[in-house]
Tab-separated table of C-alpha atoms and ligand atoms in Angstrom:
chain	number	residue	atom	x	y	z
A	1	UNK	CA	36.758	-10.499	12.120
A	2	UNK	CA	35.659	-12.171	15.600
A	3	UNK	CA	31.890	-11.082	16.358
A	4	UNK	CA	31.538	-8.976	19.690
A	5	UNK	CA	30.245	-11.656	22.586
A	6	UNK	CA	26.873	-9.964	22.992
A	7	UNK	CA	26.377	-10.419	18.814
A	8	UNK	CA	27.674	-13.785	19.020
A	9	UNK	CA	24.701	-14.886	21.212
A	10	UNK	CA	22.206	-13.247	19.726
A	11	UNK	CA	22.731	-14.661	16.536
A	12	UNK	CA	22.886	-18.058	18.437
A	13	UNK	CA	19.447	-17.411	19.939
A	14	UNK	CA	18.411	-16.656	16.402
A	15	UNK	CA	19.521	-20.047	14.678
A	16	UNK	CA	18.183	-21.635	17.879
A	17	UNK	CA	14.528	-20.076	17.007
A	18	UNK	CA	14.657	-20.710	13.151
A	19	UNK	CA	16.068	-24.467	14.017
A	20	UNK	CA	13.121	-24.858	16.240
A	21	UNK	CA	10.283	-22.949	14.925
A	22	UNK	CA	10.658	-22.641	10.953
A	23	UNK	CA	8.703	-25.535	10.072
A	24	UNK	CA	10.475	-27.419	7.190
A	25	UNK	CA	7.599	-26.631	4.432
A	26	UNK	CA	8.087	-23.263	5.045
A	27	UNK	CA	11.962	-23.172	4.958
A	28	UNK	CA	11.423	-25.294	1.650
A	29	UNK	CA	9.271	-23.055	0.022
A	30	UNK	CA	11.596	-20.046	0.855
A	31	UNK	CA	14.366	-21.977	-0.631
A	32	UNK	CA	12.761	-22.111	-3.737
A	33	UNK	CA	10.861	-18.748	-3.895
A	34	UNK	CA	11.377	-17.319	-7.274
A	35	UNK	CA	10.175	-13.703	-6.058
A	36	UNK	CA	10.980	-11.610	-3.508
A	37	UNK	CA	7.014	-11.626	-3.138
A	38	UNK	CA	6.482	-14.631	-1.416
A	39	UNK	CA	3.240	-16.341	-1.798
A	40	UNK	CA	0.518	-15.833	1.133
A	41	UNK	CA	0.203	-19.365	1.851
A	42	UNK	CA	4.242	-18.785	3.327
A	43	UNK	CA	4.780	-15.582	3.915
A	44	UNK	CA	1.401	-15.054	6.443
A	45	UNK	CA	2.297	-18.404	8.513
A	46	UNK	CA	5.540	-17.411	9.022
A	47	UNK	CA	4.424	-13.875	9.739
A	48	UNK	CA	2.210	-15.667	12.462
A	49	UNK	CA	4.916	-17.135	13.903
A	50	UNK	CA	7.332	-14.568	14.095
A	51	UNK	CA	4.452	-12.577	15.982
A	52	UNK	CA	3.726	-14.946	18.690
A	53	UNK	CA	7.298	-15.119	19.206
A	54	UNK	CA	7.579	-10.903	19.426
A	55	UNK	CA	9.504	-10.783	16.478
A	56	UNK	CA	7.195	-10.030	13.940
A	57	UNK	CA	7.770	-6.403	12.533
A	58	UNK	CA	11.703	-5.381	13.764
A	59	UNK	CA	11.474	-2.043	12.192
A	60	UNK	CA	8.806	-0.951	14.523
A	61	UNK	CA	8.911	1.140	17.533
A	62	UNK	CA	8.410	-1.258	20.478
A	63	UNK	CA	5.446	0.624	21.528
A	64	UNK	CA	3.960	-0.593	18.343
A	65	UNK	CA	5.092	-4.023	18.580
A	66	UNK	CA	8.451	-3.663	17.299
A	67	UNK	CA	11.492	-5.295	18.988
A	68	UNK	CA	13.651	-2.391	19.922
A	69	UNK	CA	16.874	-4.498	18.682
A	70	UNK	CA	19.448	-2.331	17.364
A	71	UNK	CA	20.592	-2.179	13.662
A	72	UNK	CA	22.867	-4.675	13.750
A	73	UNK	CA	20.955	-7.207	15.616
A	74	UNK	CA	18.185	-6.371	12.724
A	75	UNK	CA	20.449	-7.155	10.380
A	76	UNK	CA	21.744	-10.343	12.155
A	77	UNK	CA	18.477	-11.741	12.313
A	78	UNK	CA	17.503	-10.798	8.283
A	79	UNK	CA	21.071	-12.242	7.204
A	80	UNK	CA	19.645	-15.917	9.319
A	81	UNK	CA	16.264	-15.518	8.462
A	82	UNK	CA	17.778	-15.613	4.755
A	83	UNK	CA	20.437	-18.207	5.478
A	84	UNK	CA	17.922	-20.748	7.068
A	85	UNK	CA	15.434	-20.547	4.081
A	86	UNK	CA	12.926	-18.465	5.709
A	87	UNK	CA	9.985	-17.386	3.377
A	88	UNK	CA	10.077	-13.359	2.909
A	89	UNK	CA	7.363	-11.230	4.666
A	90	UNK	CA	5.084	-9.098	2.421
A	91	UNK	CA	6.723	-5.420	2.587
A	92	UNK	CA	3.384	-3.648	1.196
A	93	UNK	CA	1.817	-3.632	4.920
A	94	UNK	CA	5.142	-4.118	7.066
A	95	UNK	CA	7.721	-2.229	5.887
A	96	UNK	CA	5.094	0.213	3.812
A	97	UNK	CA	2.160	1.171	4.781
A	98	UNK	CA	2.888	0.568	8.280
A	99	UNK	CA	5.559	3.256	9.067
A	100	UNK	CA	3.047	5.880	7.441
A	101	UNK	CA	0.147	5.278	9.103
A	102	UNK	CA	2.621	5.938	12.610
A	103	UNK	CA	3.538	9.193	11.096
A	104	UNK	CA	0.501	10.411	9.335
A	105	UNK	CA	-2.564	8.139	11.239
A	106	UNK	CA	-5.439	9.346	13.442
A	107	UNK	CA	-4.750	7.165	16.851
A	108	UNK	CA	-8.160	5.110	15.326
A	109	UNK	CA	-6.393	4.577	11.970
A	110	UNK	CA	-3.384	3.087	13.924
A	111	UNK	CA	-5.221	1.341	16.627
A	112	UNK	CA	-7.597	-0.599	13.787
A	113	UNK	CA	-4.702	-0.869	11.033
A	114	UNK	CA	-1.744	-1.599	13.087
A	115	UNK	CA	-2.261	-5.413	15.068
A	116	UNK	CA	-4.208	-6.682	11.790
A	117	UNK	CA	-1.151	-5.922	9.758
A	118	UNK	CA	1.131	-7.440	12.605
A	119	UNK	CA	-1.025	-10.673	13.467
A	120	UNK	CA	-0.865	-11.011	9.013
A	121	UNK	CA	-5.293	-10.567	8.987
A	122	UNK	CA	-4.346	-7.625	6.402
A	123	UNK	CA	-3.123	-8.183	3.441
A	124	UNK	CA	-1.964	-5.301	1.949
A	125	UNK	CA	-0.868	-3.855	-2.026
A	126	UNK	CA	-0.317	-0.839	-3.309
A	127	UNK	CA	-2.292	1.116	-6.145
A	128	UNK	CA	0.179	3.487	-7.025
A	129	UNK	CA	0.774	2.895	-10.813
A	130	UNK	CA	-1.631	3.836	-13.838
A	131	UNK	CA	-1.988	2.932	-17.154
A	132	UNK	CA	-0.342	5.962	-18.691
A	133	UNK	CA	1.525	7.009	-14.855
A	134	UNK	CA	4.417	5.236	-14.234
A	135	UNK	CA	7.871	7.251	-13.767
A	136	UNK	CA	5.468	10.330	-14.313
A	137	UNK	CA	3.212	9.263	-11.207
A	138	UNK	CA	1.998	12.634	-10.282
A	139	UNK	CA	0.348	12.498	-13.533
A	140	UNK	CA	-2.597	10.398	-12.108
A	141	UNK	CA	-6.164	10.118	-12.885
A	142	UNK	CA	-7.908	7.843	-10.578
A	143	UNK	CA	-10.680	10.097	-9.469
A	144	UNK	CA	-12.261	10.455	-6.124
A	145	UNK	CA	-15.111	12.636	-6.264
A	146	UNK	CA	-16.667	13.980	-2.626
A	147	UNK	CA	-20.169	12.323	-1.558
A	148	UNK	CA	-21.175	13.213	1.766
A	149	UNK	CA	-18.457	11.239	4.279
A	150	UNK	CA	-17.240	9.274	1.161
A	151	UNK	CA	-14.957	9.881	-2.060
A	152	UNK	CA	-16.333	7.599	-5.078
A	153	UNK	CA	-13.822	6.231	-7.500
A	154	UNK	CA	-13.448	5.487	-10.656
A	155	UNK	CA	-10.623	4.934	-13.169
A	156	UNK	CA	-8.125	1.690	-12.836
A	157	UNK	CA	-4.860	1.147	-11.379
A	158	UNK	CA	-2.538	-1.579	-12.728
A	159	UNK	CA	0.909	-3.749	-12.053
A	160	UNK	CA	-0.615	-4.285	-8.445
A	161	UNK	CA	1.502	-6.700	-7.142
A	162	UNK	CA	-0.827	-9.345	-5.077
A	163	UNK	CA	-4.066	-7.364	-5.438
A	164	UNK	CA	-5.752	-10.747	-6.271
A	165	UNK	CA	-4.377	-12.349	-2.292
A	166	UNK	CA	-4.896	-8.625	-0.635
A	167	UNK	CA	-7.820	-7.702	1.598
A	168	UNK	CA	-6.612	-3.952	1.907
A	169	UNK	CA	-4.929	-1.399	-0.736
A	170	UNK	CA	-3.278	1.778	-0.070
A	171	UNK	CA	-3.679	4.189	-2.898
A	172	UNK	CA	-3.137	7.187	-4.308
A	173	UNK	CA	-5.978	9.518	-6.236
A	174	UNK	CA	-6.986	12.288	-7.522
A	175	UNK	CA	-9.137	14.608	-5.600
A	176	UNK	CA	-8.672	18.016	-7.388
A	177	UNK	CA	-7.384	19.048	-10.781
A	178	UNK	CA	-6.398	22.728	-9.371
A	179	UNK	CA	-2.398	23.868	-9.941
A	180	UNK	CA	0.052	21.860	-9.719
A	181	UNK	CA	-0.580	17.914	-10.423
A	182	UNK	CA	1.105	17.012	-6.938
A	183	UNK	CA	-1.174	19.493	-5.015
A	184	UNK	CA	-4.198	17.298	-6.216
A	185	UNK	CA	-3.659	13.857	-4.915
A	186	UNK	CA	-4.538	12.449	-1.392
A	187	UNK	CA	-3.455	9.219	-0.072
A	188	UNK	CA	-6.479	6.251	0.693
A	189	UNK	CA	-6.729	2.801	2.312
A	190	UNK	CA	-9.321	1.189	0.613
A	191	UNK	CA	-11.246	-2.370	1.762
A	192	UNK	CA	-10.837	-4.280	-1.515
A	193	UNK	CA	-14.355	-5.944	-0.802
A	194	UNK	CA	-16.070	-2.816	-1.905
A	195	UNK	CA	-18.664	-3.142	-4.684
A	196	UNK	CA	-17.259	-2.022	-7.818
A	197	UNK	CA	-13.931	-3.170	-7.334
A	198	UNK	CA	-12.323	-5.438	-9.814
A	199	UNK	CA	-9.169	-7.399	-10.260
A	200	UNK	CA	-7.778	-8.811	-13.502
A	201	UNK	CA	-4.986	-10.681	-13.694
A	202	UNK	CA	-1.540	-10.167	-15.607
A	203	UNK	CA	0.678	-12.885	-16.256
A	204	UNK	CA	4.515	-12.173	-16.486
A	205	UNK	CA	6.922	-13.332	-18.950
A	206	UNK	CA	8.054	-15.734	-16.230
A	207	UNK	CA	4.768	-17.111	-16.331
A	208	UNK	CA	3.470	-16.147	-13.063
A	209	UNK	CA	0.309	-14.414	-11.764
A	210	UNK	CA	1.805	-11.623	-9.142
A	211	UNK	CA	0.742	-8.613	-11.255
A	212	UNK	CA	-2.697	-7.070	-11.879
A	213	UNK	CA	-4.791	-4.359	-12.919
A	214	UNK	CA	-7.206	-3.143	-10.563
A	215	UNK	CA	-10.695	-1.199	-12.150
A	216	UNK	CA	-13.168	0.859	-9.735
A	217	UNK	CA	-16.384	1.506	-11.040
A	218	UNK	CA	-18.077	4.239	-8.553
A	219	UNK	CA	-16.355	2.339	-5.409
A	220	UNK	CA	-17.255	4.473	-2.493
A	221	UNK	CA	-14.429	4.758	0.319
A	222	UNK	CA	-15.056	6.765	3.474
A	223	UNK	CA	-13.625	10.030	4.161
A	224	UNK	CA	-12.396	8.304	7.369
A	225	UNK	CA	-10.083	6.016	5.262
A	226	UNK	CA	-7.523	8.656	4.132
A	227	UNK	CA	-4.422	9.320	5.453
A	228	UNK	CA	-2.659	12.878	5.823
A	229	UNK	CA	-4.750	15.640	4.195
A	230	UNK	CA	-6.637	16.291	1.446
A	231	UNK	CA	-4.774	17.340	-1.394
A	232	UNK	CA	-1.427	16.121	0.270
A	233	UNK	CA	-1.443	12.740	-0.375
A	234	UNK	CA	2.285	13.229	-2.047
A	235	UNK	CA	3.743	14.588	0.740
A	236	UNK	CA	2.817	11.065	2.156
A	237	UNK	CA	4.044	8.978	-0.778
A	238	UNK	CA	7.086	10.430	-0.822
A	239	UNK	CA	7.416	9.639	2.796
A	240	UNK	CA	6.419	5.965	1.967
A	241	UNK	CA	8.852	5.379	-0.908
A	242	UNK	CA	12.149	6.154	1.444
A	243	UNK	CA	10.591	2.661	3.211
A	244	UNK	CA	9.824	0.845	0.057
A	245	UNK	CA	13.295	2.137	-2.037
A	246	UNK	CA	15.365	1.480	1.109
A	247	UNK	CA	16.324	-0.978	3.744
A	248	UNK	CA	18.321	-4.849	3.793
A	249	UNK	CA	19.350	-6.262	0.654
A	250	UNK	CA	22.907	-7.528	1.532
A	251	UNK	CA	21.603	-10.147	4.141
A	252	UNK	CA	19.566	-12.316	1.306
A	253	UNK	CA	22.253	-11.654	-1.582
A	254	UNK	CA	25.257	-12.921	0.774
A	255	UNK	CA	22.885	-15.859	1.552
A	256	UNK	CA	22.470	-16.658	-2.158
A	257	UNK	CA	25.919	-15.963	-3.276
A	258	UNK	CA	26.719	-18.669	-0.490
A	259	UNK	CA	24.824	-21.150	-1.759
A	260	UNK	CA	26.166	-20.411	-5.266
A	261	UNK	CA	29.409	-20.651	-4.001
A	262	UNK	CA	28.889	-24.465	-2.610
A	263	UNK	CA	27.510	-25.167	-6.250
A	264	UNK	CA	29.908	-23.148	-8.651
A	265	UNK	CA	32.051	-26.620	-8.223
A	266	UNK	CA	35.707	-25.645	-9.364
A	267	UNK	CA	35.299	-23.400	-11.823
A	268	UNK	CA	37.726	-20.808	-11.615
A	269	UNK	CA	36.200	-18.292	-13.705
A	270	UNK	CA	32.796	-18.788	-11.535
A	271	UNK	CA	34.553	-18.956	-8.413
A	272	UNK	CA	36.303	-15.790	-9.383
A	273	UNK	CA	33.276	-13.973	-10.562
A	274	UNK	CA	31.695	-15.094	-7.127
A	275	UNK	CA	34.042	-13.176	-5.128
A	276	UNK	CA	33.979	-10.389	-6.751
A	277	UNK	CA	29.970	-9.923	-5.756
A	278	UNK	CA	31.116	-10.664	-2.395
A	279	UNK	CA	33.274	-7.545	-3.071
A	280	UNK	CA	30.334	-5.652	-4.187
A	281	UNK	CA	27.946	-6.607	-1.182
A	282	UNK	CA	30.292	-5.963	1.185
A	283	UNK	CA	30.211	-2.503	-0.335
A	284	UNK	CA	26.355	-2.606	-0.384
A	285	UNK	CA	26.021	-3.922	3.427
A	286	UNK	CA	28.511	-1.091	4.696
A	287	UNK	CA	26.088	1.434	2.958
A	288	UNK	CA	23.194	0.367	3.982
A	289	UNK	CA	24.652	-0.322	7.498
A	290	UNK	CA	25.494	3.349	7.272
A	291	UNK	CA	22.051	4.488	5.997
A	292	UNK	CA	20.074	3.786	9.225
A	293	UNK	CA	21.374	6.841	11.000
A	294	UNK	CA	20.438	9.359	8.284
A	295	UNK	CA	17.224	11.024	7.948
A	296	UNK	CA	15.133	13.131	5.922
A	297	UNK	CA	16.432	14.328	2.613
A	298	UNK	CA	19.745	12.298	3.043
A	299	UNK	CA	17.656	9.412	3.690
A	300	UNK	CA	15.897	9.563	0.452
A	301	UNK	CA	19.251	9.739	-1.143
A	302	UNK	CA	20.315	6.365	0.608
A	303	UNK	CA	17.291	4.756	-0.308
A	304	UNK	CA	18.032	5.921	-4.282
A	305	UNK	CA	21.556	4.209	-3.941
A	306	UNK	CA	20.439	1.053	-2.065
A	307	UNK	CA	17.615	0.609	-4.020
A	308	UNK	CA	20.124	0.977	-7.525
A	309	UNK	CA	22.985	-0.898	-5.977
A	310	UNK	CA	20.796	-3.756	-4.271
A	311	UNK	CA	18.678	-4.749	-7.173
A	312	UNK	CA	21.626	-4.607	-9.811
A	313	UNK	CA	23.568	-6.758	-7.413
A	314	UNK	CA	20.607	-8.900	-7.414
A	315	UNK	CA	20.453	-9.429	-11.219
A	316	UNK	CA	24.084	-10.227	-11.663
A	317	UNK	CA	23.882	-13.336	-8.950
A	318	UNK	CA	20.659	-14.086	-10.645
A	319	UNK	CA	22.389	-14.397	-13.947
A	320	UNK	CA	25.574	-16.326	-11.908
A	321	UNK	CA	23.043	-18.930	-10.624
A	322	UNK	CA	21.432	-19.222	-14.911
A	323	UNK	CA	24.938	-19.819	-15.542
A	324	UNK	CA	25.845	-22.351	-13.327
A	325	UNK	CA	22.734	-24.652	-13.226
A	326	UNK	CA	23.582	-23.994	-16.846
A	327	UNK	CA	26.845	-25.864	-16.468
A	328	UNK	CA	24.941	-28.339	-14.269
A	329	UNK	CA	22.589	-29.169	-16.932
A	330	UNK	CA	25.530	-29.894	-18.777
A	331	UNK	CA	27.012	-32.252	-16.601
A	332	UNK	CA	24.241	-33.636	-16.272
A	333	UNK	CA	23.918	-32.531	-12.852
A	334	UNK	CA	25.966	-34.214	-11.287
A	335	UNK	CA	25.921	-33.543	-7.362
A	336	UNK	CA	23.790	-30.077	-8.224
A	337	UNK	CA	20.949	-29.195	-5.838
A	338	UNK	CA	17.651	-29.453	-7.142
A	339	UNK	CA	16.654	-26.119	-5.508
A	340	UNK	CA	19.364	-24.771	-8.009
A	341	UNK	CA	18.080	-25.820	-11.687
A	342	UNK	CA	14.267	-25.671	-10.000
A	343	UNK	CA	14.809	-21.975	-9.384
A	344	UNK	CA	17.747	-20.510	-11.366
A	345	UNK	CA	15.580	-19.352	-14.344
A	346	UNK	CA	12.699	-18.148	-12.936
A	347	UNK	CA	14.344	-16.302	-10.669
A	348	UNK	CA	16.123	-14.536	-13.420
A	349	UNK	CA	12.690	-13.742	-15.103
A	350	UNK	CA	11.271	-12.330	-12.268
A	351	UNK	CA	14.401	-10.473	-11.093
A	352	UNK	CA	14.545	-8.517	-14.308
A	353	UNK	CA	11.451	-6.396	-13.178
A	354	UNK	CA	13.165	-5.205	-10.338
A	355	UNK	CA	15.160	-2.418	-11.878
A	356	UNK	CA	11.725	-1.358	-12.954
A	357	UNK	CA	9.275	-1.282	-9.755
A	358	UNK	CA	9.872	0.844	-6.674
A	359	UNK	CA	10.587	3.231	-9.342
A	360	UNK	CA	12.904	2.765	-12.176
A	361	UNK	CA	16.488	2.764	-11.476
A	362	UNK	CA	16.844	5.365	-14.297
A	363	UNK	CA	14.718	7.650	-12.316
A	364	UNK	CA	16.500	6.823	-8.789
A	365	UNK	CA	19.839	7.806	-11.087
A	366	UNK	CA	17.778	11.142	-11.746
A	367	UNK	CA	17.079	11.443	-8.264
A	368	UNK	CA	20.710	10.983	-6.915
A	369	UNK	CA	22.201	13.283	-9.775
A	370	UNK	CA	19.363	16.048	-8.366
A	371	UNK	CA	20.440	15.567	-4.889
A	372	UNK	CA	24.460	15.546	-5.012
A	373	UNK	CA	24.959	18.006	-8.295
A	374	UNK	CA	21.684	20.218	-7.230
B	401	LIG	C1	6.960	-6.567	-11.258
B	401	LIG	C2	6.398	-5.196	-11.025
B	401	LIG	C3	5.660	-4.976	-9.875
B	401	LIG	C4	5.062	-3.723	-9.674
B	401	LIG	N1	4.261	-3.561	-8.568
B	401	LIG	C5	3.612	-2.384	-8.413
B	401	LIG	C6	2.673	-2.233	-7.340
B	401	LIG	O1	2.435	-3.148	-6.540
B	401	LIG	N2	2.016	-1.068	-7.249
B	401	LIG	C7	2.233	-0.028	-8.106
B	401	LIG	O2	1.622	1.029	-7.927
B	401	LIG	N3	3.116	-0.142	-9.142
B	401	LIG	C8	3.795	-1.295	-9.317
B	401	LIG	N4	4.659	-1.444	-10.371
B	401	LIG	C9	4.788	-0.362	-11.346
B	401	LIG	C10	6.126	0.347	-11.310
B	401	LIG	O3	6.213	1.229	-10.232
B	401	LIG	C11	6.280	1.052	-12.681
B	401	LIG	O4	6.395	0.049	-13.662
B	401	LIG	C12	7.491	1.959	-12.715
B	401	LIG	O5	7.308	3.092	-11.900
B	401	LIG	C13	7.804	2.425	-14.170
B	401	LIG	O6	6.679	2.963	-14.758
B	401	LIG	P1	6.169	2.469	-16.209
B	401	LIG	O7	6.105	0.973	-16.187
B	401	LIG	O8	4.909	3.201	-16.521
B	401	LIG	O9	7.317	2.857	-17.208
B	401	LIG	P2	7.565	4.304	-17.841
B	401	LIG	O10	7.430	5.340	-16.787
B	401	LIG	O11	6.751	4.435	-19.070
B	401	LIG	O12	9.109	4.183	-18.228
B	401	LIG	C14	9.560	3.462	-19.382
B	401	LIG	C15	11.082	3.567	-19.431
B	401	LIG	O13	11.481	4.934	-19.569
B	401	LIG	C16	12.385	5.307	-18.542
B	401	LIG	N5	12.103	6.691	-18.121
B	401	LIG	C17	10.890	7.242	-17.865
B	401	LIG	N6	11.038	8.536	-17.475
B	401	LIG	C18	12.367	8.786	-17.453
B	401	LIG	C19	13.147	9.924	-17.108
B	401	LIG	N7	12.590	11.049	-16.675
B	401	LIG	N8	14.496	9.823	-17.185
B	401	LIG	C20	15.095	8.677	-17.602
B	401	LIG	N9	14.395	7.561	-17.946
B	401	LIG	C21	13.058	7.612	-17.873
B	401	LIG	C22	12.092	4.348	-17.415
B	401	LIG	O14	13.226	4.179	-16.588
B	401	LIG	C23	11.758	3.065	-18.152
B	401	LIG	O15	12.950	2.395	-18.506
B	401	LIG	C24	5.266	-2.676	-10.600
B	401	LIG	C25	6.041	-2.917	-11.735
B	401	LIG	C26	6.592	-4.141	-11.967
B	401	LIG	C27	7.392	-4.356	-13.227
């Protein structure tokens, strides 16, 4: 299918920017990212320059900084952002925190939060997760007890995903043990250079340091720093998850599968295997393509299905590329990229946690079974 004219140059202007202004390092280090989290030391500098340029946060309304491209322009410059290498930007403050604080902020919360998260000066994770509240999240503990203009915390949060690189956390605690467990929680941005705040690492079984557990020992936070009520904080988490659950995952899986397919050789077991995922995310892309016009309840629903059919997808080409550096190996690689065998296992590793965060795909299966059976 011919692209309309219009489409045709945008995406030209696109490769034209990434051929110009991705800086090589950068484009390398994407290449061989073994997380969807990107390390800082890419993902801010590219963040940088994808700001000066205007393009830093798509999503965003224009008067915000946004670009005010339309979907599929968005998704035209994700698929050859993806396609040229280009290191992934940190969803936690982007795609995350950012759309809340538009929706729930004072105008001071969004005038202070908003540039520092778009210029990349905040770093931002998310204390969701407890020791003992995972799936169950409502069930909570972290408590913020009132003093004066501040709530003082104590208790621990943990899998914090680049609390040791983040100057900012958004977070969710409990400020009242009355009724129901949801009508107790309110939703906090917290400086993580307050006094009494601790991170400890947690190494993966990939080996790597992206995980952590986060202890506050009487860490005072000012009653200016939370966002939405008190005592409603899940009414804004919930409104946060439809970002983090949701979005583009076709762009960077059809730019994996085709580099897969330029290393899969002539296999034609592999090669058949190969395009039958580029059956599935064809699938996945019309979906999620279809997604950005719905809203409220029906947009949680997309999010539960994109978020289930984006990071299974993901897995399975994960476990394609083991299988073929496999094969590589084997030959002794033979005309294989070194990107390939550098990347193919970790990648696999980390990927495996993905069914897990955002909420467990179980769960999102819950979820979608709630909202289409009732
Ligand atoms: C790599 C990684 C990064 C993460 N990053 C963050 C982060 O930055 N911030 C944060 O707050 N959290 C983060 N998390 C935590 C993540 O959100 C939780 O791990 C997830 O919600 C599952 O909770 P749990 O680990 O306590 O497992 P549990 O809730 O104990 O679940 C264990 C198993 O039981 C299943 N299960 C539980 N309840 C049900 C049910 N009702 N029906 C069917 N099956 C069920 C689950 O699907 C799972 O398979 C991260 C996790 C990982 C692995």
């Amino acid at each position: 299918m011919t692209e309309p004219d219009d489409l045709a140059a945008f995406r030209a202007e696109v490769r034209e920017f990434l051929r110009d202004s991705l800086p090589p390092e950068l484009a390398r280090a994407g290449r061989r990212a073994t997380s969807v989290f990107s390390h800082p030391d890419h993902s801010i500098p590219w963040q940088k320059i994808l700001t000066a340029k205007g393009w830093g946060a798509i999503d965003w309304p224009v008067e915000y900084g946004g670009t005010g491209w339309t979907p599929m322009q968005k998704y035209i410059f994700s698929a050859e952002c993806a396609r040229a290498g280009a290191p992934n930007l940190l969803p936690q403050g982007l795609k995350m925190v950012a759309p809340v604080l538009m929706h729930y902020g004072t105008d001071e919360q969004k005038a202070y939060f908003l540039p520092r998260i778009l210029s990349g000066e905040h770093y931002w994770c998310q204390g969701f997760s407890e020791p003992g509240s995972g799936s169950d999240l409502a069930s909570l503990k972290l408590k913020a007890e009132r003093d004066g203009d501040h709530y003082v915390l104590n208790g621990s949060k943990i899998w914090t995903t680049h609390a040791h690189f983040a100057n900012w956390m958004f977070a969710l605690v409990r400020t009242s043990s009355e009724g129901k467990p949801q009508a107790g929680i309110s939703f906090l941005l917290i400086d993580m250079a307050t006094p009494g705040l601790k991170v400890d690492p947690i190494i993966s079984l990939a080996g790597e340091h992206e995980l952590n557990q986060v202890f506050f020992d009487n860490v005072r936070v000012p009653v200016a720093n939370r966002l939405g009520e008190e005592n409603d904080g899940w009414s804004v988490a919930k409104y946060l998850l439809t970002f983090e659950r949701g979005g583009r995952y076709a762009p960077g899986l059809f730019a994996q599968l085709a580099k897969l397919e330029g290393e899969a050789g002539d296999d034609p077991v592999l090669q058949e295997r190969l395009r039958r995922e580029k059956v599935t995310l064809e699938a996945l892309e019309a979906l999620e393509l279809k997604s950005i016009n719905a809203s409220g309840a029906k947009s949680a629903l997309y999010a539960s299905v994109l978020k289930v059919q984006g990071t299974e997808a993901a897995q399975r080409i994960d476990t394609l590329a083991c299988e073929i550096a496999g094969l590589a190996g084997w030959a002794e690689a033979d005309g294989q990229s070194p990107d390939l065998l550098a990347t193919a296992l970790p990648r696999y590793l980390n990927g495996r946690a993905a069914t897990i965060y955002a909420g467990s795909n179980e769960i999102q299966r819950d979820l979608i079974a709630r909202a289409v059976l009732g």
